[in-house]
Amino acid sequence: MSGTEGYSGKPPWQKLGLTPALRVHLRGLPAADYAALTGMAPGTLDPVGPRAAFDLAHVFVTSSAELRQALAALDPRLPPAGAIWVSWPKRSARVPTDVSEATIRAVALPLGLVDVKVCAIDAVWSGLKLVRRKALRPA
């Protein structure tokens, strides 16, 4: 098991559901190398631009203000089958933050977004997967 794998034994890219064909929007990256952070092979993933259509967005936030801004910007663009991963610093990382799972839910639920999965990204970052509530998806 590598250092990027958690107790599940899966690398972060697998927990996040990343595949080469996926259109991924990245925001607030803590490091320039997303492939290294997620354990993907370099060049495997080609992130889309900030205004491009996406299947999955992965945002990194350290404040609730950043969280609100990111979700407000991405929510209207989220495709029916899409997902937004929100990552925030774990308490054990000792990174100043006012974000927690509860904070993310409090901001996401009024937008019609619900969490369906949580995972460790690395020693610093946790992730919560948000999707559109089924009742709000087009038929």
PDB file of N, CA, C and O in Angstrom, residues 23-65:
ATOM      1  N   ARG A  23     -14.409  14.613 -17.887  1.00  0.00           N
ATOM      2  CA  ARG A  23     -14.117  16.055 -17.981  1.00  0.00           C
ATOM      3  C   ARG A  23     -14.105  16.577 -16.548  1.00  0.00           C
ATOM      4  O   ARG A  23     -15.148  16.671 -15.906  1.00  0.00           O
ATOM      5  N   VAL A  24     -12.904  16.901 -16.047  1.00  0.00           N
ATOM      6  CA  VAL A  24     -12.739  17.296 -14.645  1.00  0.00           C
ATOM      7  C   VAL A  24     -12.384  18.771 -14.541  1.00  0.00           C
ATOM      8  O   VAL A  24     -11.439  19.245 -15.169  1.00  0.00           O
ATOM      9  N   HIS A  25     -13.165  19.470 -13.717  1.00  0.00           N
ATOM     10  CA  HIS A  25     -12.904  20.882 -13.409  1.00  0.00           C
ATOM     11  C   HIS A  25     -12.222  20.932 -12.047  1.00  0.00           C
ATOM     12  O   HIS A  25     -12.722  20.349 -11.084  1.00  0.00           O
ATOM     13  N   LEU A  26     -11.094  21.610 -11.954  1.00  0.00           N
ATOM     14  CA  LEU A  26     -10.347  21.715 -10.703  1.00  0.00           C
ATOM     15  C   LEU A  26     -10.349  23.160 -10.225  1.00  0.00           C
ATOM     16  O   LEU A  26     -10.209  24.082 -11.028  1.00  0.00           O
ATOM     17  N   ARG A  27     -10.481  23.329  -8.913  1.00  0.00           N
ATOM     18  CA  ARG A  27     -10.538  24.680  -8.348  1.00  0.00           C
ATOM     19  C   ARG A  27      -9.851  24.682  -6.981  1.00  0.00           C
ATOM     20  O   ARG A  27     -10.112  23.822  -6.147  1.00  0.00           O
ATOM     21  N   GLY A  28      -8.975  25.660  -6.758  1.00  0.00           N
ATOM     22  CA  GLY A  28      -8.320  25.824  -5.469  1.00  0.00           C
ATOM     23  C   GLY A  28      -7.309  24.742  -5.134  1.00  0.00           C
ATOM     24  O   GLY A  28      -7.095  24.439  -3.963  1.00  0.00           O
ATOM     25  N   LEU A  29      -6.684  24.175  -6.150  1.00  0.00           N
ATOM     26  CA  LEU A  29      -5.721  23.093  -5.914  1.00  0.00           C
ATOM     27  C   LEU A  29      -4.640  23.482  -4.917  1.00  0.00           C
ATOM     28  O   LEU A  29      -4.060  24.556  -5.026  1.00  0.00           O
ATOM     29  N   PRO A  30      -4.356  22.602  -3.958  1.00  0.00           N
ATOM     30  CA  PRO A  30      -3.297  22.897  -2.996  1.00  0.00           C
ATOM     31  C   PRO A  30      -1.897  22.655  -3.553  1.00  0.00           C
ATOM     32  O   PRO A  30      -0.912  23.080  -2.986  1.00  0.00           O
ATOM     33  N   ALA A  31      -1.845  21.934  -4.672  1.00  0.00           N
ATOM     34  CA  ALA A  31      -0.565  21.615  -5.307  1.00  0.00           C
ATOM     35  C   ALA A  31      -0.755  21.688  -6.816  1.00  0.00           C
ATOM     36  O   ALA A  31      -1.864  21.491  -7.315  1.00  0.00           O
ATOM     37  N   ALA A  32       0.302  21.957  -7.538  1.00  0.00           N
ATOM     38  CA  ALA A  32       0.213  22.084  -8.991  1.00  0.00           C
ATOM     39  C   ALA A  32      -0.029  20.742  -9.674  1.00  0.00           C
ATOM     40  O   ALA A  32      -0.521  20.697 -10.790  1.00  0.00           O
ATOM     41  N   ASP A  33       0.324  19.657  -9.014  1.00  0.00           N
ATOM     42  CA  ASP A  33       0.263  18.341  -9.644  1.00  0.00           C
ATOM     43  C   ASP A  33      -0.904  17.516  -9.094  1.00  0.00           C
ATOM     44  O   ASP A  33      -0.756  16.781  -8.117  1.00  0.00           O
ATOM     45  N   TYR A  34      -2.058  17.627  -9.747  1.00  0.00           N
ATOM     46  CA  TYR A  34      -3.254  16.889  -9.316  1.00  0.00           C
ATOM     47  C   TYR A  34      -3.047  15.380  -9.482  1.00  0.00           C
ATOM     48  O   TYR A  34      -3.516  14.605  -8.659  1.00  0.00           O
ATOM     49  N   ALA A  35      -2.337  14.989 -10.528  1.00  0.00           N
ATOM     50  CA  ALA A  35      -2.072  13.558 -10.748  1.00  0.00           C
ATOM     51  C   ALA A  35      -1.314  12.970  -9.560  1.00  0.00           C
ATOM     52  O   ALA A  35      -1.658  11.896  -9.061  1.00  0.00           O
ATOM     53  N   ALA A  36      -0.309  13.673  -9.084  1.00  0.00           N
ATOM     54  CA  ALA A  36       0.462  13.181  -7.934  1.00  0.00           C
ATOM     55  C   ALA A  36      -0.402  13.133  -6.679  1.00  0.00           C
ATOM     56  O   ALA A  36      -0.341  12.182  -5.902  1.00  0.00           O
ATOM     57  N   LEU A  37      -1.235  14.146  -6.477  1.00  0.00           N
ATOM     58  CA  LEU A  37      -2.107  14.202  -5.308  1.00  0.00           C
ATOM     59  C   LEU A  37      -3.082  13.027  -5.292  1.00  0.00           C
ATOM     60  O   LEU A  37      -3.367  12.461  -4.244  1.00  0.00           O
ATOM     61  N   THR A  38      -3.593  12.668  -6.468  1.00  0.00           N
ATOM     62  CA  THR A  38      -4.591  11.601  -6.548  1.00  0.00           C
ATOM     63  C   THR A  38      -4.001  10.229  -6.852  1.00  0.00           C
ATOM     64  O   THR A  38      -4.721   9.240  -6.830  1.00  0.00           O
ATOM     65  N   GLY A  39      -2.713  10.179  -7.159  1.00  0.00           N
ATOM     66  CA  GLY A  39      -2.074   8.905  -7.454  1.00  0.00           C
ATOM     67  C   GLY A  39      -2.273   8.426  -8.881  1.00  0.00           C
ATOM     68  O   GLY A  39      -1.980   7.282  -9.205  1.00  0.00           O
ATOM     69  N   MET A  40      -2.755   9.305  -9.766  1.00  0.00           N
ATOM     70  CA  MET A  40      -2.928   8.942 -11.181  1.00  0.00           C
ATOM     71  C   MET A  40      -1.591   9.056 -11.899  1.00  0.00           C
ATOM     72  O   MET A  40      -0.737   9.849 -11.519  1.00  0.00           O
ATOM     73  N   ALA A  41      -1.452   8.307 -12.964  1.00  0.00           N
ATOM     74  CA  ALA A  41      -0.245   8.407 -13.780  1.00  0.00           C
ATOM     75  C   ALA A  41      -0.213   9.779 -14.446  1.00  0.00           C
ATOM     76  O   ALA A  41      -1.256  10.276 -14.890  1.00  0.00           O
ATOM     77  N   PRO A  42       0.951  10.422 -14.508  1.00  0.00           N
ATOM     78  CA  PRO A  42       1.053  11.741 -15.148  1.00  0.00           C
ATOM     79  C   PRO A  42       0.514  11.690 -16.581  1.00  0.00           C
ATOM     80  O   PRO A  42       0.748  10.739 -17.313  1.00  0.00           O
ATOM     81  N   GLY A  43      -0.238  12.731 -16.968  1.00  0.00           N
ATOM     82  CA  GLY A  43      -0.769  12.807 -18.320  1.00  0.00           C
ATOM     83  C   GLY A  43      -2.046  12.008 -18.546  1.00  0.00           C
ATOM     84  O   GLY A  43      -2.605  12.029 -19.633  1.00  0.00           O
ATOM     85  N   THR A  44      -2.507  11.281 -17.532  1.00  0.00           N
ATOM     86  CA  THR A  44      -3.704  10.454 -17.676  1.00  0.00           C
ATOM     87  C   THR A  44      -4.966  11.296 -17.714  1.00  0.00           C
ATOM     88  O   THR A  44      -5.916  10.987 -18.417  1.00  0.00           O
ATOM     89  N   LEU A  45      -4.982  12.365 -16.951  1.00  0.00           N
ATOM     90  CA  LEU A  45      -6.154  13.223 -16.824  1.00  0.00           C
ATOM     91  C   LEU A  45      -5.871  14.575 -17.458  1.00  0.00           C
ATOM     92  O   LEU A  45      -4.801  15.142 -17.251  1.00  0.00           O
ATOM     93  N   ASP A  46      -6.810  15.074 -18.248  1.00  0.00           N
ATOM     94  CA  ASP A  46      -6.663  16.375 -18.884  1.00  0.00           C
ATOM     95  C   ASP A  46      -7.781  17.280 -18.374  1.00  0.00           C
ATOM     96  O   ASP A  46      -8.879  17.286 -18.927  1.00  0.00           O
ATOM     97  N   PRO A  47      -7.526  18.035 -17.292  1.00  0.00           N
ATOM     98  CA  PRO A  47      -8.583  18.883 -16.720  1.00  0.00           C
ATOM     99  C   PRO A  47      -9.107  19.911 -17.730  1.00  0.00           C
ATOM    100  O   PRO A  47      -8.366  20.378 -18.595  1.00  0.00           O
ATOM    101  N   VAL A  48     -10.387  20.255 -17.596  1.00  0.00           N
ATOM    102  CA  VAL A  48     -11.002  21.241 -18.480  1.00  0.00           C
ATOM    103  C   VAL A  48     -10.799  22.639 -17.922  1.00  0.00           C
ATOM    104  O   VAL A  48     -10.491  22.817 -16.747  1.00  0.00           O
ATOM    105  N   GLY A  49     -11.007  23.631 -18.765  1.00  0.00           N
ATOM    106  CA  GLY A  49     -10.855  25.022 -18.365  1.00  0.00           C
ATOM    107  C   GLY A  49     -11.960  25.471 -17.422  1.00  0.00           C
ATOM    108  O   GLY A  49     -12.967  24.777 -17.246  1.00  0.00           O
ATOM    109  N   PRO A  50     -11.806  26.655 -16.835  1.00  0.00           N
ATOM    110  CA  PRO A  50     -12.745  27.123 -15.818  1.00  0.00           C
ATOM    111  C   PRO A  50     -14.172  27.346 -16.317  1.00  0.00           C
ATOM    112  O   PRO A  50     -15.117  27.277 -15.542  1.00  0.00           O
ATOM    113  N   ARG A  51     -14.364  27.589 -17.597  1.00  0.00           N
ATOM    114  CA  ARG A  51     -15.708  27.828 -18.130  1.00  0.00           C
ATOM    115  C   ARG A  51     -16.239  26.643 -18.941  1.00  0.00           C
ATOM    116  O   ARG A  51     -17.373  26.689 -19.431  1.00  0.00           O
ATOM    117  N   ALA A  52     -15.443  25.604 -19.095  1.00  0.00           N
ATOM    118  CA  ALA A  52     -15.833  24.452 -19.910  1.00  0.00           C
ATOM    119  C   ALA A  52     -16.839  23.564 -19.166  1.00  0.00           C
ATOM    120  O   ALA A  52     -16.921  23.575 -17.940  1.00  0.00           O
ATOM    121  N   ALA A  53     -17.588  22.793 -19.943  1.00  0.00           N
ATOM    122  CA  ALA A  53     -18.500  21.805 -19.361  1.00  0.00           C
ATOM    123  C   ALA A  53     -17.671  20.758 -18.623  1.00  0.00           C
ATOM    124  O   ALA A  53     -16.534  20.464 -19.000  1.00  0.00           O
ATOM    125  N   PHE A  54     -18.240  20.204 -17.555  1.00  0.00           N
ATOM    126  CA  PHE A  54     -17.522  19.194 -16.781  1.00  0.00           C
ATOM    127  C   PHE A  54     -18.472  18.080 -16.355  1.00  0.00           C
ATOM    128  O   PHE A  54     -19.688  18.255 -16.333  1.00  0.00           O
ATOM    129  N   ASP A  55     -17.879  16.929 -16.044  1.00  0.00           N
ATOM    130  CA  ASP A  55     -18.626  15.789 -15.498  1.00  0.00           C
ATOM    131  C   ASP A  55     -18.448  15.743 -13.979  1.00  0.00           C
ATOM    132  O   ASP A  55     -19.343  15.340 -13.257  1.00  0.00           O
ATOM    133  N   LEU A  56     -17.263  16.134 -13.557  1.00  0.00           N
ATOM    134  CA  LEU A  56     -16.908  16.098 -12.146  1.00  0.00           C
ATOM    135  C   LEU A  56     -16.069  17.330 -11.831  1.00  0.00           C
ATOM    136  O   LEU A  56     -15.174  17.673 -12.597  1.00  0.00           O
ATOM    137  N   ALA A  57     -16.385  17.981 -10.738  1.00  0.00           N
ATOM    138  CA  ALA A  57     -15.574  19.105 -10.270  1.00  0.00           C
ATOM    139  C   ALA A  57     -14.942  18.693  -8.948  1.00  0.00           C
ATOM    140  O   ALA A  57     -15.557  17.973  -8.152  1.00  0.00           O
ATOM    141  N   HIS A  58     -13.716  19.114  -8.733  1.00  0.00           N
ATOM    142  CA  HIS A  58     -13.049  18.870  -7.454  1.00  0.00           C
ATOM    143  C   HIS A  58     -12.525  20.210  -6.960  1.00  0.00           C
ATOM    144  O   HIS A  58     -11.659  20.818  -7.592  1.00  0.00           O
ATOM    145  N   VAL A  59     -13.105  20.674  -5.851  1.00  0.00           N
ATOM    146  CA  VAL A  59     -12.727  21.969  -5.285  1.00  0.00           C
ATOM    147  C   VAL A  59     -12.071  21.762  -3.925  1.00  0.00           C
ATOM    148  O   VAL A  59     -12.481  20.889  -3.154  1.00  0.00           O
ATOM    149  N   PHE A  60     -11.058  22.545  -3.659  1.00  0.00           N
ATOM    150  CA  PHE A  60     -10.341  22.514  -2.390  1.00  0.00           C
ATOM    151  C   PHE A  60     -10.583  23.845  -1.704  1.00  0.00           C
ATOM    152  O   PHE A  60     -10.338  24.899  -2.296  1.00  0.00           O
ATOM    153  N   VAL A  61     -11.067  23.805  -0.472  1.00  0.00           N
ATOM    154  CA  VAL A  61     -11.384  25.027   0.259  1.00  0.00           C
ATOM    155  C   VAL A  61     -10.840  24.953   1.683  1.00  0.00           C
ATOM    156  O   VAL A  61     -10.736  23.871   2.268  1.00  0.00           O
ATOM    157  N   THR A  62     -10.508  26.118   2.226  1.00  0.00           N
ATOM    158  CA  THR A  62     -10.103  26.190   3.627  1.00  0.00           C
ATOM    159  C   THR A  62     -11.021  27.117   4.413  1.00  0.00           C
ATOM    160  O   THR A  62     -10.883  27.225   5.624  1.00  0.00           O
ATOM    161  N   SER A  63     -11.955  27.784   3.716  1.00  0.00           N
ATOM    162  CA  SER A  63     -12.888  28.660   4.424  1.00  0.00           C
ATOM    163  C   SER A  63     -14.309  28.441   3.915  1.00  0.00           C
ATOM    164  O   SER A  63     -14.510  28.055   2.761  1.00  0.00           O
ATOM    165  N   SER A  64     -15.268  28.714   4.772  1.00  0.00           N
ATOM    166  CA  SER A  64     -16.665  28.576   4.376  1.00  0.00           C
ATOM    167  C   SER A  64     -17.023  29.595   3.291  1.00  0.00           C
ATOM    168  O   SER A  64     -17.883  29.329   2.453  1.00  0.00           O
ATOM    169  N   ALA A  65     -16.352  30.735   3.276  1.00  0.00           N
ATOM    170  CA  ALA A  65     -16.590  31.734   2.223  1.00  0.00           C
ATOM    171  C   ALA A  65     -16.174  31.169   0.860  1.00  0.00           C
ATOM    172  O   ALA A  65     -16.892  31.322  -0.131  1.00  0.00           O
TER     173      ALA A  65
END
